[in-house]
mmCIF file of C-alpha atoms and ligand atoms in Angstrom:
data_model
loop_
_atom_site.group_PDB
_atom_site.id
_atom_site.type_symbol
_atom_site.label_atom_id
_atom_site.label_comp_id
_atom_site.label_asym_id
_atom_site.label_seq_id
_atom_site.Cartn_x
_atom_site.Cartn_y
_atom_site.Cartn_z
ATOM 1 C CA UNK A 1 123.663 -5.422 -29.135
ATOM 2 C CA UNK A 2 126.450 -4.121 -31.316
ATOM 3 C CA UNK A 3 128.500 -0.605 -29.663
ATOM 4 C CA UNK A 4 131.472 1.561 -29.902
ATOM 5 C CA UNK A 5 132.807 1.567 -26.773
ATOM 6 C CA UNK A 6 136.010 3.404 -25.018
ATOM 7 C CA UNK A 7 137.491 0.343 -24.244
ATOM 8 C CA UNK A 8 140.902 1.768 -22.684
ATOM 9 C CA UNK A 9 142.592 4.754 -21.776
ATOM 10 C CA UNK A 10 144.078 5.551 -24.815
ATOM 11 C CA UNK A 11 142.734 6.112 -28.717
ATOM 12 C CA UNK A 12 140.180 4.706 -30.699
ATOM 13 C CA UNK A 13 136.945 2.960 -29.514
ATOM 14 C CA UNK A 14 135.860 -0.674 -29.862
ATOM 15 C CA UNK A 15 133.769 -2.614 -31.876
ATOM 16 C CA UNK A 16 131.733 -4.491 -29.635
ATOM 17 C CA UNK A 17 129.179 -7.135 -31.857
ATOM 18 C CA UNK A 18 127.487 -8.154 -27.961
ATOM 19 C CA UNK A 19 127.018 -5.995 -25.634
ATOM 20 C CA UNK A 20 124.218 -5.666 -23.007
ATOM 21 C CA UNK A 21 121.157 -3.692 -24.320
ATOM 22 C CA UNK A 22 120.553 -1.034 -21.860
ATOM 23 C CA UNK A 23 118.446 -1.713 -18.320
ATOM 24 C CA UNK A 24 115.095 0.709 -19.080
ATOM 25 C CA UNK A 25 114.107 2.422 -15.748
ATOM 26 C CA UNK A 26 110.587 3.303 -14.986
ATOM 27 C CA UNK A 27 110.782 6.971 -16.629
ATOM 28 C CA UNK A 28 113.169 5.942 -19.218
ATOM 29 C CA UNK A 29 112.724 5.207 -23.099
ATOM 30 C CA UNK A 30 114.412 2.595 -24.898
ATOM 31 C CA UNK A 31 115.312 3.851 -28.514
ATOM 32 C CA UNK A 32 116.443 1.665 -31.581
ATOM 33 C CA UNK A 33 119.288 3.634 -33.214
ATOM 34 C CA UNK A 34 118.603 4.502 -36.838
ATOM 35 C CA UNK A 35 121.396 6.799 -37.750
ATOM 36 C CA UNK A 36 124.172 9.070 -35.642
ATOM 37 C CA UNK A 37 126.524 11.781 -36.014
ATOM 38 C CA UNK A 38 129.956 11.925 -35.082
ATOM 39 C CA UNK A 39 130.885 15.333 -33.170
ATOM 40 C CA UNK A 40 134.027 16.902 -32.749
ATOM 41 C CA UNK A 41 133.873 16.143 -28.921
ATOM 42 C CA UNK A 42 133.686 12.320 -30.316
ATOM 43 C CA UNK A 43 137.634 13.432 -31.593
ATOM 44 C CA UNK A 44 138.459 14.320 -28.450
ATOM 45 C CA UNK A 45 137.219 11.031 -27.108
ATOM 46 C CA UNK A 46 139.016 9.116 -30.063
ATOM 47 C CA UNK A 47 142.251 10.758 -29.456
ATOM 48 C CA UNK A 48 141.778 10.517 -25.980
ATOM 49 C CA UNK A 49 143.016 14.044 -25.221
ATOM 50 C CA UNK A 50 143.199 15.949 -21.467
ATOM 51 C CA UNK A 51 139.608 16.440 -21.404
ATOM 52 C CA UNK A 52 138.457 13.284 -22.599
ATOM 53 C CA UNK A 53 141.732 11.451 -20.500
ATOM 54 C CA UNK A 54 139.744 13.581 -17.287
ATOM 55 C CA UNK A 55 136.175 13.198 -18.142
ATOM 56 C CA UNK A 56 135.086 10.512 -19.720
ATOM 57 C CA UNK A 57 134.434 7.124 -17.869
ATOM 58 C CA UNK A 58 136.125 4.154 -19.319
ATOM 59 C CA UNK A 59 133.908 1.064 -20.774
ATOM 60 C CA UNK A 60 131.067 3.593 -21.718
ATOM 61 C CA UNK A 61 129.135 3.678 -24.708
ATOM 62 C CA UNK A 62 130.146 6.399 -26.854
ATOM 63 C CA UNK A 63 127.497 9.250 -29.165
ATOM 64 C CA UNK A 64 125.025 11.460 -28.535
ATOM 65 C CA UNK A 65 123.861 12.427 -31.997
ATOM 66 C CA UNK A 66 120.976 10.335 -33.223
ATOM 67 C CA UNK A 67 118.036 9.175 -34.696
ATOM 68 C CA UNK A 68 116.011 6.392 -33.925
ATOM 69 C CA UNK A 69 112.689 4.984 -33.008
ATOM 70 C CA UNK A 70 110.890 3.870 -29.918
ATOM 71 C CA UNK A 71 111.530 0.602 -28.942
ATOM 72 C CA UNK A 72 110.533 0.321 -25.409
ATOM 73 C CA UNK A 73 109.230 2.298 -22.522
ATOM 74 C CA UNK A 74 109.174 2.069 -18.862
ATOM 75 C CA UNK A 75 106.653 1.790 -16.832
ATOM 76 C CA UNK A 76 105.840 5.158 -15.516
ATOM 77 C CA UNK A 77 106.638 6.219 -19.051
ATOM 78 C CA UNK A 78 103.361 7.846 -20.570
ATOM 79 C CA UNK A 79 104.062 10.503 -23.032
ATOM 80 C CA UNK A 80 105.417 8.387 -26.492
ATOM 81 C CA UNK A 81 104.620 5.282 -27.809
ATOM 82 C CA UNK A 82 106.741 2.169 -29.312
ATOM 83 C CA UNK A 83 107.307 3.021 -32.686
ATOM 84 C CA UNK A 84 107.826 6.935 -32.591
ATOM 85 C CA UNK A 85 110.674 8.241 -34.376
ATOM 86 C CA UNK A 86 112.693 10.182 -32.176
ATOM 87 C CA UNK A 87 116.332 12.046 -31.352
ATOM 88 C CA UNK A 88 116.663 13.275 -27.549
ATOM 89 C CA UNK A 89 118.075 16.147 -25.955
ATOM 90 C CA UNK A 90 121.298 14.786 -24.511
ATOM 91 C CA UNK A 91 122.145 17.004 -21.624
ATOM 92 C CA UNK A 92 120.603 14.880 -18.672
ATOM 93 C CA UNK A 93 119.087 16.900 -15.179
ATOM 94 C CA UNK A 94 117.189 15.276 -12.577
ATOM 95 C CA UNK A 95 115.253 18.531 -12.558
ATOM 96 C CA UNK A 96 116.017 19.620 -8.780
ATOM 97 C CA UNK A 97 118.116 22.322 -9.234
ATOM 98 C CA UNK A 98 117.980 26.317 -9.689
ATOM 99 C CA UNK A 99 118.429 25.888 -13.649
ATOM 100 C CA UNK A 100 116.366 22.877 -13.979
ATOM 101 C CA UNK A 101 113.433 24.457 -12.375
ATOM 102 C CA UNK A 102 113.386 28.166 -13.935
ATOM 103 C CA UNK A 103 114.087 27.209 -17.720
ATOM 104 C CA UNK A 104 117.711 26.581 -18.064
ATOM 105 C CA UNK A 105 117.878 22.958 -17.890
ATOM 106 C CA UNK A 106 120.289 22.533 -20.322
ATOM 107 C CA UNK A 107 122.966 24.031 -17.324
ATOM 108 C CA UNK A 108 121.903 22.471 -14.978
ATOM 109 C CA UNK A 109 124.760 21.562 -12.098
ATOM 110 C CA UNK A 110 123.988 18.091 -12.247
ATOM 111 C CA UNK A 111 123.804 17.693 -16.161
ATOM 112 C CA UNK A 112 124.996 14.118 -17.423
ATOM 113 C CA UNK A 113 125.550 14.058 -21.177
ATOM 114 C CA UNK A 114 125.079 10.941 -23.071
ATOM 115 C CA UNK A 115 127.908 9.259 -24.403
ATOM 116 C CA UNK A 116 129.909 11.375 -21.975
ATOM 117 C CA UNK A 117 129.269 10.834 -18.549
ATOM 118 C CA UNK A 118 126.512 8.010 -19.026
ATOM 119 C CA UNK A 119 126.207 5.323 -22.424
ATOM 120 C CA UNK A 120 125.336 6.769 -25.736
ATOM 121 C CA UNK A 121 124.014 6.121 -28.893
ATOM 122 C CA UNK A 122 127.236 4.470 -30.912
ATOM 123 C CA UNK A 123 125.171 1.182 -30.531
ATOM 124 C CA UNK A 124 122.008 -0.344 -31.566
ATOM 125 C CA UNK A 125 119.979 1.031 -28.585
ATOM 126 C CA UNK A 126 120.128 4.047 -26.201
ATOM 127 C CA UNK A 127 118.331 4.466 -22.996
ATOM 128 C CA UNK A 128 116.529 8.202 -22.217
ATOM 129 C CA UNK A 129 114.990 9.621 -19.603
ATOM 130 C CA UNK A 130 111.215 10.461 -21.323
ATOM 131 C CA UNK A 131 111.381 14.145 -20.692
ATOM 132 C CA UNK A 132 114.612 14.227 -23.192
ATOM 133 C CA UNK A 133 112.785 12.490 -26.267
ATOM 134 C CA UNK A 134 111.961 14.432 -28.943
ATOM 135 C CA UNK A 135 109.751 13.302 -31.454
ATOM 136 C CA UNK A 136 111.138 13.774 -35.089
ATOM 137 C CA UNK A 137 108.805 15.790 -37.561
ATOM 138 C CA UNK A 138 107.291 13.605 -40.370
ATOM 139 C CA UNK A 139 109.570 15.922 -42.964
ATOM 140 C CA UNK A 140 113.018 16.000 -41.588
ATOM 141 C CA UNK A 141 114.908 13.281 -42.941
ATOM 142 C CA UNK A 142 116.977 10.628 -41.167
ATOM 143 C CA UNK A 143 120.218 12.045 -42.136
ATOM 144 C CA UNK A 144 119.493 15.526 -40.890
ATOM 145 C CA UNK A 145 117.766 14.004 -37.584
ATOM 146 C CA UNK A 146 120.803 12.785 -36.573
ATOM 147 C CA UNK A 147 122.760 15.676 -36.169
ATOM 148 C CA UNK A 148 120.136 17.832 -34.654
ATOM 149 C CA UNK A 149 122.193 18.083 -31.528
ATOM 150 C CA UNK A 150 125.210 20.120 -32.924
ATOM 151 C CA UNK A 151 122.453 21.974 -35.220
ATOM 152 C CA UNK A 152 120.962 22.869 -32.265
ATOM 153 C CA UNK A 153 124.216 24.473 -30.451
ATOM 154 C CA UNK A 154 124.132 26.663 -33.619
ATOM 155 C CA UNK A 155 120.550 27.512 -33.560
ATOM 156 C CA UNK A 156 121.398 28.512 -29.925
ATOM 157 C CA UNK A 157 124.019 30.430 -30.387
ATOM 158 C CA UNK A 158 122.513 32.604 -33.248
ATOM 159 C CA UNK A 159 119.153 32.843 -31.111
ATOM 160 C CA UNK A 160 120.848 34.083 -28.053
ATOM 161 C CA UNK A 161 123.173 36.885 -29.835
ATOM 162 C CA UNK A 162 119.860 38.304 -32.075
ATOM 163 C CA UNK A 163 121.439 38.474 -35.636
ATOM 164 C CA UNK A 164 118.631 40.167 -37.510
ATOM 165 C CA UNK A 165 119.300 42.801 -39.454
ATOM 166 C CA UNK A 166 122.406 43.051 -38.269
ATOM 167 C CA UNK A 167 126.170 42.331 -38.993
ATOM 168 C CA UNK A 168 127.613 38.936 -38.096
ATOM 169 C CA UNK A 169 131.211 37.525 -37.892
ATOM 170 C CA UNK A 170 131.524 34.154 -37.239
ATOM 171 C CA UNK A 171 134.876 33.005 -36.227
ATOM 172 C CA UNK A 172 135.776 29.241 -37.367
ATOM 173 C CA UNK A 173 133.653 27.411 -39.877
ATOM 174 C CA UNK A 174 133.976 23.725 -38.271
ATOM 175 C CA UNK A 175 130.630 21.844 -38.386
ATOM 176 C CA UNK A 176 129.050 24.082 -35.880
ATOM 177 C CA UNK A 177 130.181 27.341 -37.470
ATOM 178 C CA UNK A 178 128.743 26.480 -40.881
ATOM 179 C CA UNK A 179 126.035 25.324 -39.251
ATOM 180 C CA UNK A 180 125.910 28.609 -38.032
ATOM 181 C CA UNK A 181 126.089 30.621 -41.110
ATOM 182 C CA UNK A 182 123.276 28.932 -42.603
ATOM 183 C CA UNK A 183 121.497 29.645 -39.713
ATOM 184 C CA UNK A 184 122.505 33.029 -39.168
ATOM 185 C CA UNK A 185 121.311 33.889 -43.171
ATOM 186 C CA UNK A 186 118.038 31.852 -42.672
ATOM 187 C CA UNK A 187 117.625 34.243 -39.275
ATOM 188 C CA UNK A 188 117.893 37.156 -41.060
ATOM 189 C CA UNK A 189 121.466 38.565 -40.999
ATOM 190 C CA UNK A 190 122.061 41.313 -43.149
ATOM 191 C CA UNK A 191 125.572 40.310 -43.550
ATOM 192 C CA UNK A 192 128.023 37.778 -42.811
ATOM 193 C CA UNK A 193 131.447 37.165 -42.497
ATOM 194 C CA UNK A 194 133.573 34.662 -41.810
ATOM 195 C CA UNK A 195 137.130 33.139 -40.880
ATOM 196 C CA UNK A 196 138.480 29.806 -40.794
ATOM 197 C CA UNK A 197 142.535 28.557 -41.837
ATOM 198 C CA UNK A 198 140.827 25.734 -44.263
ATOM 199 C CA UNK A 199 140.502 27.558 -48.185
ATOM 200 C CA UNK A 200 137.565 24.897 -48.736
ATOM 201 C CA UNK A 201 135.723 25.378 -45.312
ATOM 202 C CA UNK A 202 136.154 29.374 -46.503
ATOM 203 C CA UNK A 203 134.565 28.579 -49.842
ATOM 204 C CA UNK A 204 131.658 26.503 -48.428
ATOM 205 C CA UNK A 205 131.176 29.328 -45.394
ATOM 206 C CA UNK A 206 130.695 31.669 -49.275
ATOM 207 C CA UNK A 207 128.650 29.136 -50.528
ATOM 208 C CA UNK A 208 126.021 28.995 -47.302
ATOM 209 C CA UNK A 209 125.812 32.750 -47.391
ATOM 210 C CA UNK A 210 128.553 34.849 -45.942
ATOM 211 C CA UNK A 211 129.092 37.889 -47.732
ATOM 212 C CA UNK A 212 133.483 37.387 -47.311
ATOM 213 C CA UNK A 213 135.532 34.497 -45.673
ATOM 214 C CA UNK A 214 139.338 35.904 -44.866
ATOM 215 C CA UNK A 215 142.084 34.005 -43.633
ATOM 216 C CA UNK A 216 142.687 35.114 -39.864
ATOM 217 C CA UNK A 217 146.127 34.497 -39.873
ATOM 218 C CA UNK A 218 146.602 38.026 -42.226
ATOM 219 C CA UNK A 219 145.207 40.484 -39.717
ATOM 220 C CA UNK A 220 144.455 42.830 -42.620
ATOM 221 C CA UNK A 221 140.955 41.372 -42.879
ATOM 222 C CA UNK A 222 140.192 43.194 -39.229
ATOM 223 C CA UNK A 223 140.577 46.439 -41.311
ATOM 224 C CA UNK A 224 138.669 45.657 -43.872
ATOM 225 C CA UNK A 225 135.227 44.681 -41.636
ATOM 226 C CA UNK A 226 135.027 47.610 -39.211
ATOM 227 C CA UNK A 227 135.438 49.343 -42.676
ATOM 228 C CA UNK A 228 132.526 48.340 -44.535
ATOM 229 C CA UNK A 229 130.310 48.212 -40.730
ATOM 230 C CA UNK A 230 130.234 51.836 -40.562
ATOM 231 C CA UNK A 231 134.020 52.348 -39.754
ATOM 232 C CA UNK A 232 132.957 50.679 -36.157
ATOM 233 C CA UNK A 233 132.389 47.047 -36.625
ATOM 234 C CA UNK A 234 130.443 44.336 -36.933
ATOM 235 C CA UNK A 235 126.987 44.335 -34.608
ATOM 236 C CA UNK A 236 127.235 40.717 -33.331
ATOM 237 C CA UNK A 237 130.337 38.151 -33.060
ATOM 238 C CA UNK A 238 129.764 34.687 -33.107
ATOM 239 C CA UNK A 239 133.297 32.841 -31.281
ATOM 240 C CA UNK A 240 133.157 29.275 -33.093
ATOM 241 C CA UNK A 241 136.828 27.995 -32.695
ATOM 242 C CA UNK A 242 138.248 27.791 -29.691
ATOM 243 C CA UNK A 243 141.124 29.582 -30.523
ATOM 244 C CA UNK A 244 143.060 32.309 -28.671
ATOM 245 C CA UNK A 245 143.666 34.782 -31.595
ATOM 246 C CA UNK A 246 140.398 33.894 -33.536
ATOM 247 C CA UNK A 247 138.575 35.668 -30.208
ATOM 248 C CA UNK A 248 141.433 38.374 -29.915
ATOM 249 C CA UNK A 249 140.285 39.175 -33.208
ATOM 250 C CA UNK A 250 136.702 38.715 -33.052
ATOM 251 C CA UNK A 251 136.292 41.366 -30.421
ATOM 252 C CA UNK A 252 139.048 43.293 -32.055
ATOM 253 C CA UNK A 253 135.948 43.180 -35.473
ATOM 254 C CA UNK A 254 133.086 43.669 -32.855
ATOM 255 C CA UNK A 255 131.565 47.426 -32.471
ATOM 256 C CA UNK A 256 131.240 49.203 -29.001
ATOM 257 C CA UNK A 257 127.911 47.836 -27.685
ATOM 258 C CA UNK A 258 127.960 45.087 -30.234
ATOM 259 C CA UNK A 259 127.091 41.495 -28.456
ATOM 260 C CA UNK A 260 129.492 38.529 -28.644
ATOM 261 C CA UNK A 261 128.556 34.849 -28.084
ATOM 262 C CA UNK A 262 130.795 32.581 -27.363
ATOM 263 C CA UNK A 263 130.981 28.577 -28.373
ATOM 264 C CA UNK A 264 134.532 27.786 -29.447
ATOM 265 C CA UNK A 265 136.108 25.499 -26.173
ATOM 266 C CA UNK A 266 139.605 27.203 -25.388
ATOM 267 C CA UNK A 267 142.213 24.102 -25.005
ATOM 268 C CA UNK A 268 144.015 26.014 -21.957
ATOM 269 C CA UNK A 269 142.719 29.384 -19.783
ATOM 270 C CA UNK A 270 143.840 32.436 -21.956
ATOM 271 C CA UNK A 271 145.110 35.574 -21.452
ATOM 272 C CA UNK A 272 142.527 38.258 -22.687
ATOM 273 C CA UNK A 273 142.260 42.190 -23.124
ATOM 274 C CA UNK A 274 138.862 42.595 -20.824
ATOM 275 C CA UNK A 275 139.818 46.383 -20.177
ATOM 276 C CA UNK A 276 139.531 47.344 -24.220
ATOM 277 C CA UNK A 277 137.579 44.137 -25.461
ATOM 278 C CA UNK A 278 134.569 43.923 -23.209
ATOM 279 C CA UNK A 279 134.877 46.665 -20.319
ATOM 280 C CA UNK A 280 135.552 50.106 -22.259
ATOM 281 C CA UNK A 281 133.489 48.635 -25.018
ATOM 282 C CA UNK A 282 130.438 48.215 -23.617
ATOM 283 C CA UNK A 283 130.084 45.002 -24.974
ATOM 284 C CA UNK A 284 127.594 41.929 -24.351
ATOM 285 C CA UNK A 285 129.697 38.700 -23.927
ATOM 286 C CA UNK A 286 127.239 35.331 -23.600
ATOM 287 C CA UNK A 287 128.723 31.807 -22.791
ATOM 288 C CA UNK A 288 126.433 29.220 -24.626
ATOM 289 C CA UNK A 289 126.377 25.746 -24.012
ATOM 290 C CA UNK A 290 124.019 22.701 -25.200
ATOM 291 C CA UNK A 291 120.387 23.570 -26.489
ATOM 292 C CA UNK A 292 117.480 25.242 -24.296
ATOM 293 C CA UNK A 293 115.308 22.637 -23.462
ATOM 294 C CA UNK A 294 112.979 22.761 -25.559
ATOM 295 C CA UNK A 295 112.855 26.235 -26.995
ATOM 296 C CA UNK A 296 115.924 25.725 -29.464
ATOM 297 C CA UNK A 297 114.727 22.434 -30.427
ATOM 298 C CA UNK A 298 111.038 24.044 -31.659
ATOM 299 C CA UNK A 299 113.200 27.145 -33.359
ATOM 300 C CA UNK A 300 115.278 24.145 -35.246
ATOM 301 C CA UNK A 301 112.857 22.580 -36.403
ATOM 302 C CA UNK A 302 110.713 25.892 -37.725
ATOM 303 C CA UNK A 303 114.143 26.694 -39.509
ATOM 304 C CA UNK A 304 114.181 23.449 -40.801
ATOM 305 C CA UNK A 305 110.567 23.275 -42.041
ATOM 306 C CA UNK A 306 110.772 26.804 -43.634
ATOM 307 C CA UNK A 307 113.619 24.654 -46.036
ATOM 308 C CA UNK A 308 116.002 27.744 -45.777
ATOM 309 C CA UNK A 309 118.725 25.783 -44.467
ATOM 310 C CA UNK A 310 121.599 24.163 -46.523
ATOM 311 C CA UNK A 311 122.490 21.103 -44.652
ATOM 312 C CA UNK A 312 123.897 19.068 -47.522
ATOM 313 C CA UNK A 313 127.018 20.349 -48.245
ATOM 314 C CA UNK A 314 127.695 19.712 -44.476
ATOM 315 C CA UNK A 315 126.451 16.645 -43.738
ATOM 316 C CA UNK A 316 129.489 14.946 -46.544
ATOM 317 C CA UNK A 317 129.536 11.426 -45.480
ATOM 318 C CA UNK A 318 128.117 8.664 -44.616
ATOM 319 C CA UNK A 319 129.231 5.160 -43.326
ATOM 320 C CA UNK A 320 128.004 1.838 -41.562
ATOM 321 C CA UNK A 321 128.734 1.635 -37.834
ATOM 322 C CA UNK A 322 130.724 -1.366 -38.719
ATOM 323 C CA UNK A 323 133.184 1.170 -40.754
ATOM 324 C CA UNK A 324 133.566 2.896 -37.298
ATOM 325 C CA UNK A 325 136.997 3.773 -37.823
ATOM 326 C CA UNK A 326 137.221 4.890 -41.403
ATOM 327 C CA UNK A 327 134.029 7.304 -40.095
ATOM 328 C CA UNK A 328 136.136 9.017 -37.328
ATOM 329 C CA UNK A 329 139.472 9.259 -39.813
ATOM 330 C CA UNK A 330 137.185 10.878 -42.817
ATOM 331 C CA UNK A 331 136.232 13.440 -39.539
ATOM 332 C CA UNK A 332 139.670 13.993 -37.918
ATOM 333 C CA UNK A 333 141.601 14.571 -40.920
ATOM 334 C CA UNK A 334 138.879 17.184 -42.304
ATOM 335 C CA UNK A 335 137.835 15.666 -45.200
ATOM 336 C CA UNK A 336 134.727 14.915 -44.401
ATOM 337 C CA UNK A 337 132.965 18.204 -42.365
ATOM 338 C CA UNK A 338 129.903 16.315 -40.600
ATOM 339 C CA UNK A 339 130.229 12.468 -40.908
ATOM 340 C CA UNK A 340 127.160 10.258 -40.340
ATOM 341 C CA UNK A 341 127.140 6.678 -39.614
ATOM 342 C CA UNK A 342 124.476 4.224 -40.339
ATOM 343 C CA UNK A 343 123.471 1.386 -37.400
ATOM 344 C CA UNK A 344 120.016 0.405 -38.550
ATOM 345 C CA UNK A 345 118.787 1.862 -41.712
HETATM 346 ZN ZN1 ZN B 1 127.984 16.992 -30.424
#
C-alpha cells in the first residue's frame, strides 16, 4: 500500500508507493482510508522537534485523523461489517487499568496513539482495535469526518469547562481554538472572546462568533474584558496555545471562581503565579486531553447534526496524499488553517 512514513530522524516524511498493508489481529478492524487531516502534532513530527525527536518511533506510519471504510475484520471482530464508513478514536487502552475501567479511557496509563506510538492512517489502510471504530453518520460529509479527532478535543474542552450562558475567552485561535469558538457559540455561550497574534485567524475567530478578538501582545485588552464581565472577568477560560503569557493572561481575564480548561501544550515547564491565579482565586483549573470515549464523540456529532457549526472556513484545503509535502507546507506556514488530504476518494 502507499504511506507517509518517518523514515529518519530528522524532517519530513516519506512517500512510500509499497508498503506492507497492516497484519489484522483477531479484535482488530482493517479500514480503507478515504480522507485525513493533518494536525499540528503532525508539524511537530515533520519538523522533527524535542517531542517528536523523544517520542515518536522511527519507520512508523504517520496520521490519526481519518475517514474511511471497513475493509476487513478479524476474527473475534463482531460489532461492524465490511463496508461501514468509519473514523476511530485514536487513543489506544487495553482496557485494564483504573481509567480504562471507570470511564476515562481516553487517559488511560497505557494509551498508544495512532500514528504516534503505533502506524497511522497517512496510508491507504489503518489497523483498529474494534472498540475504537466509530461509525460515521449518513450526513456528515467526508471532509468533516476526517478531522473529527481535533473537533473532538474542542468539543471536549468546551464540554468539560460548561460555557452556557456564560462568558468565554479562548486563548489562541489555531485549528483547535476556532474549532472551539464555533463550538463554544453552538453550546450556548453568551459571549466570546478571543486572542491570537495572526490579524486573519482574529478575523475568522469574529467571523465564527466571538463577540472581540484582541491582539495579546497589547495587554490593554485584559482591561477591557474584566470591564465589560461585570468589572470581574470572564466566567470560563479556554487555554488553546501553549503559550506562557497567553495563560498568564488568561487567568489574569478569568473571574474569582471562574473555571479554566486547559489544552494549549507548553514547549518547556513554566513559571506560574498559583498563589493569585488559581489559589486566592478560587478558581477551577482542568487539564484536557484526547476525547472521552465515547461521550464527546456522541456530543460531536449532535453538534454537528443540529448544522450550527461552521466548519468550512476551517477546513481551507485540500490535497492528494501524493502532494504530501505541499499539504504539510500550506499547514506549517499558516496559510492553510486545517489541511485535508485525499488517499482514496
Ligand atoms: Zn490531531
Amino acid at each position: 500500500m502507499r504511506a507517509l512514513i518517518k523514515h529518519h530522524a530528522g524532517t519530513e516524511l516519506k512517500f512510500v508507493p509499497d508498503h506492507s498493508v497492516p497484519s489484522v489481529g483477531p479484535r482488530d478492524v482493517l479500514i480503507k482510508v478515504s480522507k485525513v487531516g493533518i494536525c499540528g502534532t503532525d508539524r511537530h513530527i515533520w519538523e522533527w522537534d524535542d517531542w517528536a525527536a523523544g517520542r515518536i518511533p522511527v519507520g512508523i506510519v504517520t496520521g490519526h485523523e481519518f475517514v474511511g471504510t471497513i475493509a476487513a475484520v478479524g476474527a473475534a471482530a463482531t460489532k461492524y461489517p465490511v463496508g461501514l464508513r468509519v473514523s476511530a478514536e485514536g487513543h489506544t487502552t487495553a482496557w485494564k487499568d483504573y481509567n480504562s475501567r471507570t470511564g476515562n479511557a481516553h487517559i488511560a496509563a497505557d494509551t498508544k496513539i495512532i500514528g504516534i506510538d503505533r502506524d497511522g492512517c497517512f496510508a491507504d489502510y489503518v489497523c483498529v482495535p474494534e472498540e475504537n471504530v466509530w461509525p460515521v453518520h449518513a450526513k456528515i460529509p467526508d471532509k468533516v469526518a476526517a478531522v473529527l479527532d481535533p473537533l473532538g478535543n474542542a468539543v471536549h474542552t468546551v464540554m468539560a469547562a460548561g460555557v452556557s450562558a456564560k462568558s468565554v475567552l479562548i486563548t489562541g485561535t489555531g485549528i483547535i481554538g476556532l474549532m472551539a469558538v464555533t463550538v463554544a457559540k453552538a453550546a450556548g455561550a453568551s459571549r466570546i472572546f478571543a486572542t491570537d497574534v495572526s490579524p486573519a485567524r482574529r478575523a475568522l475567530a469574529k467571523k465564527l462568533g466571538a463577540v472581540e478578538a484582541f491582539d495579546p501582545r497589547d495587554n490593554a485588552w485584559i482591561g477591557e474584558v474584566r470591564k465589560t464581565c461585570r468589572g470581574e472577568g470572564v466566567d470560563v477560560l479556554l487555554e488553546m496555545s501553549g503559550a506562557a503569557p497567553a495563560l498568564n493572561q488568561g487567568f489574569e481575564a478569568l473571574r474569582n471562581g471562574g473555571t479554566a480548561a486547559l489544552l494549549g501544550i507548553f514547549k518547556r515547564p513554566e513559571a506560574f503565579d498559583w498563589n493569585r491565579q488559581v489559589i486566592f482565586k478560587g478558581c477551577t483549573v482542568l487539564g484536557i486531553n484526547g476525547r472521552k470515549m465515547f461521550e464527546t464523540w456522541y456530543q460531536m456529532e449532535e453538534l454537528l447534526l443540529s448544522g450550527r457549526l461552521e466548519l468550512s472556513d476551517i477546513i481551507t484545503h485540500e490535497f492528494p496524499i501524493e502532494q504530501f509535502k505541499k499539504a504539510h507546507e500550506t499547514m506549517i506556514s499558516g496559510e492553510g488553517i486545517k489541511v485535508v488530504m485525499s488517499v482514496n476518494g
